[in-house]
mmCIF file of C-alpha atoms and ligand atoms in Angstrom:
data_model
loop_
_atom_site.group_PDB
_atom_site.id
_atom_site.type_symbol
_atom_site.label_atom_id
_atom_site.label_comp_id
_atom_site.label_asym_id
_atom_site.label_seq_id
_atom_site.Cartn_x
_atom_site.Cartn_y
_atom_site.Cartn_z
ATOM 1 C CA MET A 1 0.000 0.000 0.000
ATOM 2 C CA PRO A 2 1.488 3.382 -0.950
ATOM 3 C CA SER A 3 2.488 5.420 2.035
ATOM 4 C CA GLY A 4 0.036 8.046 3.197
ATOM 5 C CA PHE A 5 -2.936 6.365 1.540
ATOM 6 C CA ASP A 6 -5.717 5.293 3.851
ATOM 7 C CA ALA A 7 -8.849 4.088 2.047
ATOM 8 C CA GLU A 8 -10.785 4.009 5.334
ATOM 9 C CA LYS A 9 -10.063 7.673 5.878
ATOM 10 C CA ILE A 10 -11.227 8.439 2.358
ATOM 11 C CA ARG A 11 -14.415 6.400 2.824
ATOM 12 C CA ALA A 12 -15.279 8.616 5.764
ATOM 13 C CA ASP A 13 -15.448 11.577 3.347
ATOM 14 C CA PHE A 14 -18.326 9.942 1.418
ATOM 15 C CA PRO A 15 -21.570 10.001 3.427
ATOM 16 C CA VAL A 16 -23.480 7.758 1.006
ATOM 17 C CA LEU A 17 -21.103 4.883 1.753
ATOM 18 C CA GLN A 18 -22.063 4.905 5.441
ATOM 19 C CA GLN A 19 -25.305 3.008 5.037
ATOM 20 C CA LEU A 20 -26.844 -0.417 4.960
ATOM 21 C CA VAL A 21 -28.463 -1.574 1.733
ATOM 22 C CA ASN A 22 -30.802 -4.532 2.064
ATOM 23 C CA GLY A 23 -29.532 -4.879 5.604
ATOM 24 C CA LYS A 24 -25.877 -5.149 4.514
ATOM 25 C CA PRO A 25 -23.114 -2.535 4.510
ATOM 26 C CA LEU A 26 -23.125 -0.928 1.065
ATOM 27 C CA VAL A 27 -20.358 -2.150 -1.243
ATOM 28 C CA TYR A 28 -20.392 0.359 -4.072
ATOM 29 C CA LEU A 29 -18.717 -1.047 -7.171
ATOM 30 C CA ASP A 30 -20.567 0.897 -9.866
ATOM 31 C CA ASN A 31 -18.190 3.824 -10.173
ATOM 32 C CA GLY A 32 -17.981 3.430 -13.938
ATOM 33 C CA ALA A 33 -21.628 4.503 -14.104
ATOM 34 C CA THR A 34 -21.260 7.326 -11.623
ATOM 35 C CA SER A 35 -19.053 7.917 -8.616
ATOM 36 C CA GLN A 36 -20.129 9.005 -5.138
ATOM 37 C CA LYS A 37 -19.671 12.571 -3.908
ATOM 38 C CA PRO A 38 -17.438 13.579 -1.019
ATOM 39 C CA GLN A 39 -18.871 15.807 1.698
ATOM 40 C CA ALA A 40 -16.706 18.666 0.407
ATOM 41 C CA VAL A 41 -18.572 18.651 -2.923
ATOM 42 C CA ILE A 42 -21.981 18.399 -1.252
ATOM 43 C CA ASP A 43 -21.051 21.235 1.133
ATOM 44 C CA GLU A 44 -19.894 23.439 -1.720
ATOM 45 C CA ILE A 45 -23.183 23.032 -3.576
ATOM 46 C CA VAL A 46 -25.137 23.787 -0.393
ATOM 47 C CA ARG A 47 -22.923 26.818 0.274
ATOM 48 C CA TYR A 48 -23.470 28.094 -3.238
ATOM 49 C CA TYR A 49 -27.258 27.843 -3.048
ATOM 50 C CA THR A 50 -27.384 29.042 0.550
ATOM 51 C CA THR A 51 -25.276 32.167 0.228
ATOM 52 C CA GLU A 52 -24.554 33.047 -3.359
ATOM 53 C CA ASN A 53 -27.120 31.876 -5.903
ATOM 54 C CA ALA A 54 -27.325 34.332 -8.817
ATOM 55 C CA ASN A 55 -26.930 34.283 -12.574
ATOM 56 C CA VAL A 56 -23.412 34.581 -13.950
ATOM 57 C CA HIS A 57 -21.840 37.201 -16.212
ATOM 58 C CA ARG A 58 -24.994 39.294 -16.143
ATOM 59 C CA GLY A 59 -25.365 41.335 -13.012
ATOM 60 C CA VAL A 60 -23.296 44.073 -11.480
ATOM 61 C CA HIS A 61 -24.744 43.124 -8.111
ATOM 62 C CA THR A 62 -22.572 41.405 -5.548
ATOM 63 C CA LEU A 63 -24.130 37.956 -5.645
ATOM 64 C CA SER A 64 -23.847 37.803 -9.409
ATOM 65 C CA GLN A 65 -20.227 38.882 -9.239
ATOM 66 C CA ASN A 66 -19.454 36.248 -6.604
ATOM 67 C CA ALA A 67 -21.249 33.539 -8.574
ATOM 68 C CA THR A 68 -19.353 34.517 -11.720
ATOM 69 C CA GLU A 69 -16.063 34.460 -9.878
ATOM 70 C CA ASP A 70 -16.700 30.978 -8.470
ATOM 71 C CA TYR A 71 -17.942 29.692 -11.820
ATOM 72 C CA GLU A 72 -14.795 30.939 -13.544
ATOM 73 C CA ASN A 73 -12.515 29.760 -10.722
ATOM 74 C CA ALA A 74 -13.873 26.265 -11.225
ATOM 75 C CA ARG A 75 -13.034 26.549 -14.917
ATOM 76 C CA ALA A 76 -9.480 27.490 -13.990
ATOM 77 C CA LYS A 77 -9.290 24.401 -11.750
ATOM 78 C CA LEU A 78 -10.405 22.226 -14.667
ATOM 79 C CA ARG A 79 -7.795 23.853 -16.884
ATOM 80 C CA GLY A 80 -5.217 22.957 -14.260
ATOM 81 C CA LEU A 81 -6.529 19.406 -13.983
ATOM 82 C CA LEU A 82 -6.032 18.797 -17.712
ATOM 83 C CA ASN A 83 -3.023 21.106 -18.012
ATOM 84 C CA ALA A 84 -4.725 22.973 -20.853
ATOM 85 C CA ALA A 85 -2.995 26.106 -22.085
ATOM 86 C CA ASP A 86 -5.844 28.500 -21.363
ATOM 87 C CA ASP A 87 -9.080 28.667 -19.348
ATOM 88 C CA HIS A 88 -11.070 29.473 -22.468
ATOM 89 C CA GLU A 89 -10.189 26.062 -23.910
ATOM 90 C CA ILE A 90 -12.421 24.543 -21.202
ATOM 91 C CA ILE A 91 -16.099 24.485 -22.154
ATOM 92 C CA TYR A 92 -18.700 23.432 -19.621
ATOM 93 C CA THR A 93 -21.134 20.822 -20.851
ATOM 94 C CA SER A 94 -23.673 18.505 -19.245
ATOM 95 C CA GLY A 95 -21.341 15.517 -19.683
ATOM 96 C CA THR A 96 -19.306 13.465 -22.111
ATOM 97 C CA THR A 97 -22.343 12.857 -24.304
ATOM 98 C CA GLN A 98 -23.015 16.535 -24.838
ATOM 99 C CA SER A 99 -19.314 17.260 -25.340
ATOM 100 C CA ILE A 100 -19.049 14.712 -28.157
ATOM 101 C CA ASN A 101 -22.271 15.917 -29.742
ATOM 102 C CA ILE A 102 -20.932 19.475 -29.805
ATOM 103 C CA VAL A 103 -17.792 18.351 -31.619
ATOM 104 C CA ALA A 104 -19.847 16.260 -34.059
ATOM 105 C CA GLN A 105 -22.346 18.991 -34.811
ATOM 106 C CA SER A 106 -19.899 21.864 -34.905
ATOM 107 C CA TYR A 107 -16.477 20.624 -36.002
ATOM 108 C CA GLY A 108 -17.990 17.632 -37.790
ATOM 109 C CA ARG A 109 -20.585 19.519 -39.827
ATOM 110 C CA GLN A 110 -18.036 22.136 -40.749
ATOM 111 C CA ASN A 111 -15.171 19.843 -41.735
ATOM 112 C CA ILE A 112 -16.545 16.442 -42.715
ATOM 113 C CA GLY A 113 -18.236 15.837 -46.042
ATOM 114 C CA GLU A 114 -19.257 13.160 -48.490
ATOM 115 C CA GLY A 115 -16.872 10.212 -48.658
ATOM 116 C CA ASP A 116 -14.813 11.477 -45.710
ATOM 117 C CA GLU A 117 -14.035 9.035 -42.928
ATOM 118 C CA ILE A 118 -14.205 9.139 -39.132
ATOM 119 C CA ILE A 119 -12.332 6.480 -37.181
ATOM 120 C CA VAL A 120 -13.582 5.047 -33.885
ATOM 121 C CA SER A 121 -12.760 1.762 -32.142
ATOM 122 C CA ASN A 122 -14.760 -1.385 -31.497
ATOM 123 C CA MET A 123 -14.867 -0.546 -27.774
ATOM 124 C CA GLU A 124 -16.575 2.831 -27.805
ATOM 125 C CA HIS A 125 -19.426 3.898 -25.569
ATOM 126 C CA HIS A 126 -22.577 4.537 -27.607
ATOM 127 C CA SER A 127 -22.076 8.248 -27.065
ATOM 128 C CA ASN A 128 -18.887 8.029 -29.131
ATOM 129 C CA ILE A 129 -20.651 6.076 -31.887
ATOM 130 C CA VAL A 130 -24.135 7.457 -32.431
ATOM 131 C CA PRO A 131 -23.244 11.179 -32.874
ATOM 132 C CA TRP A 132 -20.837 10.109 -35.660
ATOM 133 C CA GLN A 133 -23.439 7.864 -37.273
ATOM 134 C CA MET A 134 -25.847 10.804 -37.268
ATOM 135 C CA LEU A 135 -23.206 13.006 -38.870
ATOM 136 C CA CYS A 136 -22.312 10.325 -41.434
ATOM 137 C CA GLU A 137 -25.966 9.951 -42.373
ATOM 138 C CA GLU A 138 -26.327 13.689 -42.815
ATOM 139 C CA LYS A 139 -23.125 14.149 -44.794
ATOM 140 C CA GLY A 140 -22.615 10.877 -46.605
ATOM 141 C CA ALA A 141 -19.430 10.285 -44.609
ATOM 142 C CA VAL A 142 -18.206 6.854 -43.503
ATOM 143 C CA LEU A 143 -17.582 5.534 -39.980
ATOM 144 C CA ARG A 144 -14.565 3.202 -39.795
ATOM 145 C CA VAL A 145 -14.112 0.916 -36.793
ATOM 146 C CA VAL A 146 -10.725 -0.269 -35.531
ATOM 147 C CA PRO A 147 -11.067 -3.914 -34.418
ATOM 148 C CA ILE A 148 -9.793 -5.273 -31.107
ATOM 149 C CA ASP A 149 -8.229 -8.580 -30.095
ATOM 150 C CA ASP A 150 -9.462 -11.177 -27.595
ATOM 151 C CA ALA A 151 -7.798 -9.379 -24.688
ATOM 152 C CA GLY A 152 -9.661 -6.190 -25.591
ATOM 153 C CA GLU A 153 -6.709 -4.334 -27.085
ATOM 154 C CA LEU A 154 -6.759 -2.109 -30.117
ATOM 155 C CA LEU A 155 -5.234 -3.654 -33.259
ATOM 156 C CA MET A 156 -2.752 -0.907 -34.002
ATOM 157 C CA ASP A 157 -1.660 -2.184 -37.406
ATOM 158 C CA GLU A 158 -5.309 -2.214 -38.520
ATOM 159 C CA TYR A 159 -5.640 1.326 -37.254
ATOM 160 C CA GLU A 160 -2.551 2.426 -39.118
ATOM 161 C CA ARG A 161 -3.870 0.884 -42.323
ATOM 162 C CA MET A 162 -7.214 2.619 -41.866
ATOM 163 C CA LEU A 163 -5.703 6.112 -41.738
ATOM 164 C CA SER A 164 -5.851 7.664 -45.185
ATOM 165 C CA PRO A 165 -6.287 11.018 -46.901
ATOM 166 C CA ARG A 166 -10.040 10.454 -46.493
ATOM 167 C CA THR A 167 -9.721 10.362 -42.679
ATOM 168 C CA LYS A 168 -10.962 13.621 -41.205
ATOM 169 C CA LEU A 169 -11.155 12.754 -37.516
ATOM 170 C CA VAL A 170 -10.179 10.028 -35.061
ATOM 171 C CA SER A 171 -12.451 9.816 -32.016
ATOM 172 C CA ILE A 172 -11.430 7.166 -29.593
ATOM 173 C CA THR A 173 -11.839 6.242 -25.965
ATOM 174 C CA HIS A 174 -8.933 6.736 -23.557
ATOM 175 C CA VAL A 175 -10.123 3.924 -21.258
ATOM 176 C CA SER A 176 -12.845 1.439 -22.245
ATOM 177 C CA ASN A 177 -15.863 1.552 -19.943
ATOM 178 C CA ALA A 178 -16.811 -2.057 -20.706
ATOM 179 C CA LEU A 179 -13.358 -3.678 -20.564
ATOM 180 C CA GLY A 180 -11.127 -1.277 -18.659
ATOM 181 C CA THR A 181 -8.452 -1.307 -21.387
ATOM 182 C CA ILE A 182 -6.173 1.731 -21.385
ATOM 183 C CA LEU A 183 -5.643 2.542 -25.034
ATOM 184 C CA PRO A 184 -2.204 3.523 -26.401
ATOM 185 C CA VAL A 185 -3.507 7.009 -27.082
ATOM 186 C CA GLU A 186 -0.047 8.570 -27.482
ATOM 187 C CA GLN A 187 0.586 6.317 -30.464
ATOM 188 C CA VAL A 188 -2.952 6.782 -31.800
ATOM 189 C CA ILE A 189 -2.433 10.546 -31.769
ATOM 190 C CA GLU A 190 1.066 10.413 -33.223
ATOM 191 C CA LEU A 191 -0.040 8.290 -36.174
ATOM 192 C CA ALA A 192 -3.087 10.481 -36.858
ATOM 193 C CA HIS A 193 -1.115 13.707 -36.620
ATOM 194 C CA ALA A 194 1.461 12.359 -39.043
ATOM 195 C CA GLN A 195 -1.399 12.444 -41.572
ATOM 196 C CA GLY A 196 -2.723 15.800 -40.382
ATOM 197 C CA VAL A 197 -5.785 14.216 -38.744
ATOM 198 C CA PRO A 198 -7.113 15.645 -35.463
ATOM 199 C CA VAL A 199 -7.920 13.338 -32.536
ATOM 200 C CA MET A 200 -10.618 13.486 -29.894
ATOM 201 C CA LEU A 201 -10.273 11.376 -26.768
ATOM 202 C CA ASP A 202 -13.240 10.201 -24.699
ATOM 203 C CA GLY A 203 -11.800 10.506 -21.213
ATOM 204 C CA ALA A 204 -14.940 9.600 -19.228
ATOM 205 C CA GLN A 205 -13.254 6.537 -17.708
ATOM 206 C CA ALA A 206 -9.726 7.931 -17.683
ATOM 207 C CA VAL A 207 -9.962 11.178 -15.721
ATOM 208 C CA PRO A 208 -11.324 9.435 -12.585
ATOM 209 C CA HIS A 209 -8.269 7.128 -12.502
ATOM 210 C CA MET A 210 -5.205 8.803 -14.000
ATOM 211 C CA ALA A 211 -3.618 12.196 -14.426
ATOM 212 C CA VAL A 212 -4.306 13.539 -17.912
ATOM 213 C CA ASP A 213 -2.138 16.159 -19.583
ATOM 214 C CA VAL A 214 -3.761 17.326 -22.801
ATOM 215 C CA ARG A 215 -0.718 19.294 -23.870
ATOM 216 C CA LYS A 216 1.632 16.398 -23.380
ATOM 217 C CA LEU A 217 -0.786 14.101 -25.205
ATOM 218 C CA ASP A 218 -1.242 16.799 -27.844
ATOM 219 C CA CYS A 219 -4.856 15.647 -28.385
ATOM 220 C CA ASP A 220 -7.100 18.090 -30.216
ATOM 221 C CA PHE A 221 -10.238 17.493 -28.157
ATOM 222 C CA TYR A 222 -10.646 15.814 -24.767
ATOM 223 C CA VAL A 223 -14.001 15.159 -23.099
ATOM 224 C CA PHE A 224 -15.160 13.804 -19.756
ATOM 225 C CA SER A 225 -18.067 13.754 -17.285
ATOM 226 C CA GLY A 226 -17.925 15.556 -13.951
ATOM 227 C CA HIS A 227 -20.212 13.045 -12.248
ATOM 228 C CA LYS A 228 -17.719 10.217 -12.783
ATOM 229 C CA LEU A 229 -15.032 12.367 -11.142
ATOM 230 C CA PHE A 230 -16.864 12.742 -7.797
ATOM 231 C CA GLY A 231 -18.645 15.857 -9.062
ATOM 232 C CA PRO A 232 -22.354 16.570 -9.557
ATOM 233 C CA THR A 233 -24.465 15.009 -12.305
ATOM 234 C CA GLY A 234 -25.169 17.226 -15.282
ATOM 235 C CA THR A 235 -21.579 18.455 -15.474
ATOM 236 C CA GLY A 236 -18.886 17.752 -18.006
ATOM 237 C CA VAL A 237 -16.053 19.241 -19.967
ATOM 238 C CA LEU A 238 -15.157 19.747 -23.572
ATOM 239 C CA TYR A 239 -11.503 20.678 -23.950
ATOM 240 C CA GLY A 240 -10.368 21.781 -27.376
ATOM 241 C CA LYS A 241 -7.298 23.483 -28.741
ATOM 242 C CA ALA A 242 -8.122 27.171 -29.009
ATOM 243 C CA GLU A 243 -7.393 27.422 -32.722
ATOM 244 C CA LEU A 244 -9.852 24.600 -33.452
ATOM 245 C CA LEU A 245 -12.581 25.878 -31.117
ATOM 246 C CA ASP A 246 -12.177 29.418 -32.441
ATOM 247 C CA ALA A 247 -12.850 28.288 -35.988
ATOM 248 C CA MET A 248 -15.898 26.215 -35.032
ATOM 249 C CA PRO A 249 -19.485 27.510 -35.253
ATOM 250 C CA PRO A 250 -21.717 27.416 -32.156
ATOM 251 C CA VAL A 251 -24.346 24.681 -32.059
ATOM 252 C CA GLN A 252 -26.879 26.337 -29.783
ATOM 253 C CA GLY A 253 -28.025 29.937 -30.008
ATOM 254 C CA GLY A 254 -29.340 32.069 -27.189
ATOM 255 C CA GLY A 255 -28.173 34.228 -24.343
ATOM 256 C CA GLU A 256 -24.552 34.294 -23.167
ATOM 257 C CA MET A 257 -23.174 33.012 -26.498
ATOM 258 C CA ILE A 258 -23.465 36.372 -28.258
ATOM 259 C CA LYS A 259 -21.640 39.691 -28.258
ATOM 260 C CA SER A 260 -24.413 41.603 -29.967
ATOM 261 C CA VAL A 261 -27.740 40.751 -31.539
ATOM 262 C CA THR A 262 -29.681 42.637 -34.168
ATOM 263 C CA PHE A 263 -32.212 41.192 -36.589
ATOM 264 C CA GLU A 264 -29.723 41.859 -39.370
ATOM 265 C CA LYS A 265 -26.677 40.251 -37.832
ATOM 266 C CA THR A 266 -25.582 38.577 -34.608
ATOM 267 C CA ILE A 267 -21.963 38.555 -33.479
ATOM 268 C CA TYR A 268 -20.995 35.457 -31.534
ATOM 269 C CA ASN A 269 -19.187 35.660 -28.240
ATOM 270 C CA ASP A 270 -15.570 34.607 -27.705
ATOM 271 C CA LEU A 271 -14.477 31.277 -26.287
ATOM 272 C CA PRO A 272 -15.657 29.578 -24.184
ATOM 273 C CA TYR A 273 -19.013 31.413 -24.038
ATOM 274 C CA LYS A 274 -19.715 30.801 -27.714
ATOM 275 C CA PHE A 275 -20.497 27.205 -26.736
ATOM 276 C CA GLU A 276 -22.301 27.952 -23.465
ATOM 277 C CA ALA A 277 -25.699 29.255 -24.570
ATOM 278 C CA GLY A 278 -28.233 29.986 -21.857
ATOM 279 C CA THR A 279 -27.924 29.947 -18.093
ATOM 280 C CA PRO A 280 -25.376 27.242 -17.303
ATOM 281 C CA ASN A 281 -25.328 24.683 -14.489
ATOM 282 C CA ILE A 282 -23.592 27.114 -12.132
ATOM 283 C CA ALA A 283 -23.986 25.056 -8.963
ATOM 284 C CA GLY A 284 -22.762 22.033 -10.896
ATOM 285 C CA ALA A 285 -19.655 23.832 -12.118
ATOM 286 C CA VAL A 286 -18.870 25.111 -8.625
ATOM 287 C CA GLY A 287 -19.382 21.597 -7.222
ATOM 288 C CA LEU A 288 -17.138 20.148 -9.915
ATOM 289 C CA GLY A 289 -14.460 22.644 -8.936
ATOM 290 C CA ALA A 290 -14.669 21.286 -5.391
ATOM 291 C CA ALA A 291 -14.356 17.742 -6.778
ATOM 292 C CA VAL A 292 -11.163 18.725 -8.600
ATOM 293 C CA ASP A 293 -9.793 20.182 -5.358
ATOM 294 C CA TYR A 294 -10.667 16.959 -3.577
ATOM 295 C CA VAL A 295 -8.993 14.715 -6.164
ATOM 296 C CA GLN A 296 -5.876 16.874 -6.198
ATOM 297 C CA SER A 297 -5.707 16.990 -2.414
ATOM 298 C CA ILE A 298 -5.312 13.208 -2.438
ATOM 299 C CA GLY A 299 -3.202 13.070 -5.584
ATOM 300 C CA TYR A 300 -3.542 10.846 -8.621
ATOM 301 C CA GLU A 301 -0.310 8.925 -8.031
ATOM 302 C CA THR A 302 -1.503 7.957 -4.576
ATOM 303 C CA PHE A 303 -4.956 6.655 -5.382
ATOM 304 C CA ALA A 304 -4.034 5.262 -8.814
ATOM 305 C CA ALA A 305 -1.518 2.963 -7.130
ATOM 306 C CA HIS A 306 -4.197 1.873 -4.657
ATOM 307 C CA GLU A 307 -6.687 1.182 -7.461
ATOM 308 C CA GLU A 308 -4.127 -0.746 -9.479
ATOM 309 C CA GLU A 309 -3.424 -2.965 -6.510
ATOM 310 C CA LEU A 310 -7.160 -3.531 -5.995
ATOM 311 C CA LEU A 311 -7.658 -4.320 -9.663
ATOM 312 C CA GLU A 312 -4.952 -6.985 -9.568
ATOM 313 C CA TYR A 313 -6.275 -8.359 -6.290
ATOM 314 C CA GLY A 314 -9.798 -8.510 -7.766
ATOM 315 C CA ALA A 315 -8.711 -10.107 -11.046
ATOM 316 C CA ARG A 316 -6.765 -12.814 -9.190
ATOM 317 C CA ALA A 317 -9.721 -13.494 -6.905
ATOM 318 C CA LEU A 318 -12.260 -13.731 -9.744
ATOM 319 C CA GLU A 319 -9.995 -15.961 -11.841
ATOM 320 C CA GLN A 320 -9.972 -18.479 -9.021
ATOM 321 C CA ILE A 321 -13.749 -18.891 -9.024
ATOM 322 C CA GLY A 322 -14.810 -21.750 -11.301
ATOM 323 C CA GLY A 323 -17.183 -20.680 -14.084
ATOM 324 C CA VAL A 324 -16.191 -17.004 -13.927
ATOM 325 C CA ARG A 325 -14.568 -15.460 -16.999
ATOM 326 C CA ILE A 326 -13.135 -11.966 -17.045
ATOM 327 C CA ILE A 327 -13.895 -9.996 -20.219
ATOM 328 C CA GLY A 328 -11.057 -7.592 -20.955
ATOM 329 C CA THR A 329 -7.676 -8.992 -19.996
ATOM 330 C CA SER A 330 -5.254 -6.394 -21.260
ATOM 331 C CA PRO A 331 -2.287 -5.899 -18.916
ATOM 332 C CA ARG A 332 -2.947 -2.154 -19.180
ATOM 333 C CA LYS A 333 -6.277 -1.603 -17.468
ATOM 334 C CA ALA A 334 -7.912 0.946 -15.193
ATOM 335 C CA GLY A 335 -10.689 0.545 -12.690
ATOM 336 C CA ILE A 336 -12.865 -2.084 -14.343
ATOM 337 C CA LEU A 337 -13.544 -5.794 -13.817
ATOM 338 C CA SER A 338 -16.109 -7.065 -16.315
ATOM 339 C CA PHE A 339 -17.061 -10.720 -16.050
ATOM 340 C CA VAL A 340 -19.507 -13.370 -17.113
ATOM 341 C CA MET A 341 -20.516 -16.618 -15.418
ATOM 342 C CA GLU A 342 -21.276 -19.879 -17.157
ATOM 343 C CA ASP A 343 -25.017 -20.416 -17.609
ATOM 344 C CA ILE A 344 -25.972 -17.493 -15.360
ATOM 345 C CA HIS A 345 -27.314 -14.295 -16.877
ATOM 346 C CA PRO A 346 -25.557 -11.117 -15.685
ATOM 347 C CA HIS A 347 -28.922 -9.673 -14.667
ATOM 348 C CA ASP A 348 -29.348 -12.512 -12.171
ATOM 349 C CA ILE A 349 -25.814 -11.928 -10.890
ATOM 350 C CA GLY A 350 -26.650 -8.270 -10.318
ATOM 351 C CA THR A 351 -29.901 -9.061 -8.537
ATOM 352 C CA ILE A 352 -28.338 -11.544 -6.137
ATOM 353 C CA LEU A 353 -25.390 -9.236 -5.439
ATOM 354 C CA ASP A 354 -27.813 -6.398 -4.723
ATOM 355 C CA ALA A 355 -29.523 -8.478 -2.080
ATOM 356 C CA GLU A 356 -26.061 -8.669 -0.446
ATOM 357 C CA GLY A 357 -25.713 -4.868 -0.554
ATOM 358 C CA ILE A 358 -23.268 -5.001 -3.482
ATOM 359 C CA ALA A 359 -23.815 -2.543 -6.326
ATOM 360 C CA VAL A 360 -22.433 -3.601 -9.723
ATOM 361 C CA ARG A 361 -23.648 -2.749 -13.183
ATOM 362 C CA THR A 362 -25.026 -5.471 -15.398
ATOM 363 C CA GLY A 363 -25.861 -5.148 -19.069
ATOM 364 C CA HIS A 364 -24.106 -3.989 -22.212
ATOM 365 C CA HIS A 365 -22.727 -0.826 -20.534
ATOM 366 C CA CYS A 366 -23.823 1.335 -23.481
ATOM 367 C CA ALA A 367 -21.261 -0.532 -25.577
ATOM 368 C CA GLN A 368 -23.221 -3.126 -27.518
ATOM 369 C CA PRO A 369 -20.626 -3.488 -30.299
ATOM 370 C CA VAL A 370 -17.997 -4.652 -27.805
ATOM 371 C CA MET A 371 -20.472 -7.226 -26.433
ATOM 372 C CA GLN A 372 -21.019 -8.437 -30.010
ATOM 373 C CA ARG A 373 -17.252 -8.679 -30.438
ATOM 374 C CA PHE A 374 -17.057 -11.093 -27.499
ATOM 375 C CA GLN A 375 -20.315 -12.794 -28.525
ATOM 376 C CA ILE A 376 -21.994 -12.174 -25.199
ATOM 377 C CA PRO A 377 -25.199 -10.248 -24.509
ATOM 378 C CA ALA A 378 -23.961 -8.557 -21.369
ATOM 379 C CA THR A 379 -21.466 -8.655 -18.513
ATOM 380 C CA ALA A 380 -21.473 -7.928 -14.818
ATOM 381 C CA ARG A 381 -19.104 -5.041 -14.169
ATOM 382 C CA ALA A 382 -17.436 -4.122 -10.915
ATOM 383 C CA SER A 383 -15.835 -0.696 -11.299
ATOM 384 C CA LEU A 384 -13.521 0.838 -8.735
ATOM 385 C CA ALA A 385 -12.896 4.195 -7.158
ATOM 386 C CA MET A 386 -10.336 5.427 -4.639
ATOM 387 C CA TYR A 387 -12.626 4.604 -1.689
ATOM 388 C CA ASN A 388 -12.907 0.913 -2.524
ATOM 389 C CA THR A 389 -11.003 -1.591 -0.411
ATOM 390 C CA LYS A 390 -9.904 -5.201 -0.421
ATOM 391 C CA GLU A 391 -12.873 -5.842 1.879
ATOM 392 C CA ASP A 392 -15.142 -4.666 -0.969
ATOM 393 C CA ILE A 393 -13.510 -7.178 -3.312
ATOM 394 C CA ASP A 394 -13.797 -9.901 -0.670
ATOM 395 C CA ALA A 395 -17.506 -9.071 -0.337
ATOM 396 C CA LEU A 396 -17.873 -9.315 -4.119
ATOM 397 C CA VAL A 397 -16.235 -12.741 -4.097
ATOM 398 C CA ARG A 398 -18.555 -13.910 -1.308
ATOM 399 C CA GLY A 399 -21.476 -12.499 -3.312
ATOM 400 C CA ILE A 400 -20.429 -14.465 -6.383
ATOM 401 C CA ASP A 401 -20.146 -17.608 -4.250
ATOM 402 C CA ARG A 402 -23.725 -16.895 -3.193
ATOM 403 C CA VAL A 403 -24.750 -16.601 -6.880
ATOM 404 C CA ILE A 404 -23.201 -20.006 -7.568
ATOM 405 C CA GLU A 405 -24.995 -21.457 -4.528
ATOM 406 C CA VAL A 406 -28.371 -20.120 -5.696
ATOM 407 C CA PHE A 407 -27.922 -21.577 -9.165
ATOM 408 C CA SER A 408 -26.540 -24.963 -8.158
HETATM 409 C C1 PLP B 1 -20.114 7.275 -19.105
HETATM 410 C C2 PLP B 1 -19.400 7.327 -20.403
HETATM 411 C C3 PLP B 1 -19.838 8.148 -21.444
HETATM 412 C C4 PLP B 1 -21.094 8.980 -21.345
HETATM 413 O O1 PLP B 1 -21.035 9.873 -20.294
HETATM 414 P P1 PLP B 1 -22.318 10.701 -19.825
HETATM 415 O O2 PLP B 1 -21.926 11.240 -18.514
HETATM 416 O O3 PLP B 1 -23.453 9.705 -19.735
HETATM 417 O O4 PLP B 1 -22.573 11.727 -20.858
HETATM 418 C C5 PLP B 1 -19.095 8.179 -22.607
HETATM 419 N N1 PLP B 1 -17.980 7.448 -22.738
HETATM 420 C C6 PLP B 1 -17.542 6.636 -21.778
HETATM 421 C C7 PLP B 1 -16.274 5.866 -21.987
HETATM 422 C C8 PLP B 1 -18.239 6.542 -20.574
HETATM 423 O O5 PLP B 1 -17.801 5.730 -19.615
#
C-alpha cells in the first residue's frame, strides 16, 4: 500500500457509503456509471445555493459577481486538472455525451463531407458512436471501426492501415468503460497527426483514474463527465485546442453566447461562451471545482496505485472462481472488472449481489458493439474508485459464491 494512503479515511469523506443496503453494509462497485460525492462537494453546492445563488456574467450586483467568480474559478481548476494552455479552452457541458455531440455537430458539420471518414474503435461507448453515425448519415461520410483482439486491445496495425487522406477525424476512448483497457492514445495521436488528422479522446473513464495532460498528449479534443469524477451530475467538460474551437461555429443559439444581436446580424461571443448558450449549471460547475480540489488533495499517483493494486487483487480473486470469466484482460487496465458466469445471466448476478448490498452494473454498458465482439449479450461489471477496499472485493467474491450457490 502506498504510504500516506488510507482508504478508510477516504471512505469517511463519502456520506453515502455509510449506510446499509438490504440490511448489509453498502459495497459500491458501480463507479464506472457514476461515482459518489465527497462531503466537500456536497457542502460546496449547499454553500453556493445558501449564500450566493445568482446568474453569472450578467449582473453588477454582488451575488452575481461572486457567482461569476466561483464559476470561472472552477473553470481554472479544470484547466489545471487537464493542463490545458488557457481557461477558455475549457467548455462546460452537461457531460461526455453533450461534449461529443458538440464536436460532431460543430467541427464535424463544418469539416466532414461526403466520402470522408471518421475512425472510432470497437470498444466505444454509444455516445462516441451514435453522434458520428448521425453526422455520417447527414453528410454521406463513412464511420470506420478499428477492431480489437481477444484481450480487448486495439489492433494498431489495422488502425494504421485505416488512416488515409479520407480520414478527417479520429475519435477514440482513452479507457474502455466495458473492458477497462487503457488505449495507447499517445501512439494513436502520433499516427493520426502524421497524416494531419485531429484526434478526440473520450476521457470519461480515464480522468477518474489517471492524471491527464492534454498538452503532453497533444490531443485536439478531450471530453469527460464531472459526475464520474466525484462531481455533480449534469456536469462535463469539452476541452479543445483554441485554434480549433475558435474556428468552429456554435451549435446552440441564445443568451450568453453572443456579443451583440440585431435582426440583421448577430456577433458570436468569444471562447468559451460561444459554446455555453443559456444559463449554465452554475452550482454544478462550482461543485465540480470542489471535486477537482478533492482529487488533487489526495493526488492521482496515490490513489491510482491503490486502485491498481485492488484491480490486480480482484482479477486474481475472480480468476480463481470456477465458471467465472473476465472480459477484458489487457495488462494495461484501469478501474474495471467485467465478467460473465457460465449459464448465469448477468442480470441474475446483479440481482443476487444487490440483495447482499453489493452494487455492480449489469448489461451492455452502453457498448453493444464490444459485447457483439465477445459474442456475449452482457457482462457484470465491478468498477472501482479510490474509496474501494480489499474488503469490498472480498464481499464481491462472497457475493459471487452466493450466486453459484443459488444456481446450483
Ligand atoms: C459514461 C461514459 C460516457 C457517457 O457519459 P455521460 O456522462 O453519460 O454523458 C461516454 N464514454 C464513456 C467511456 C463513458 O464511460
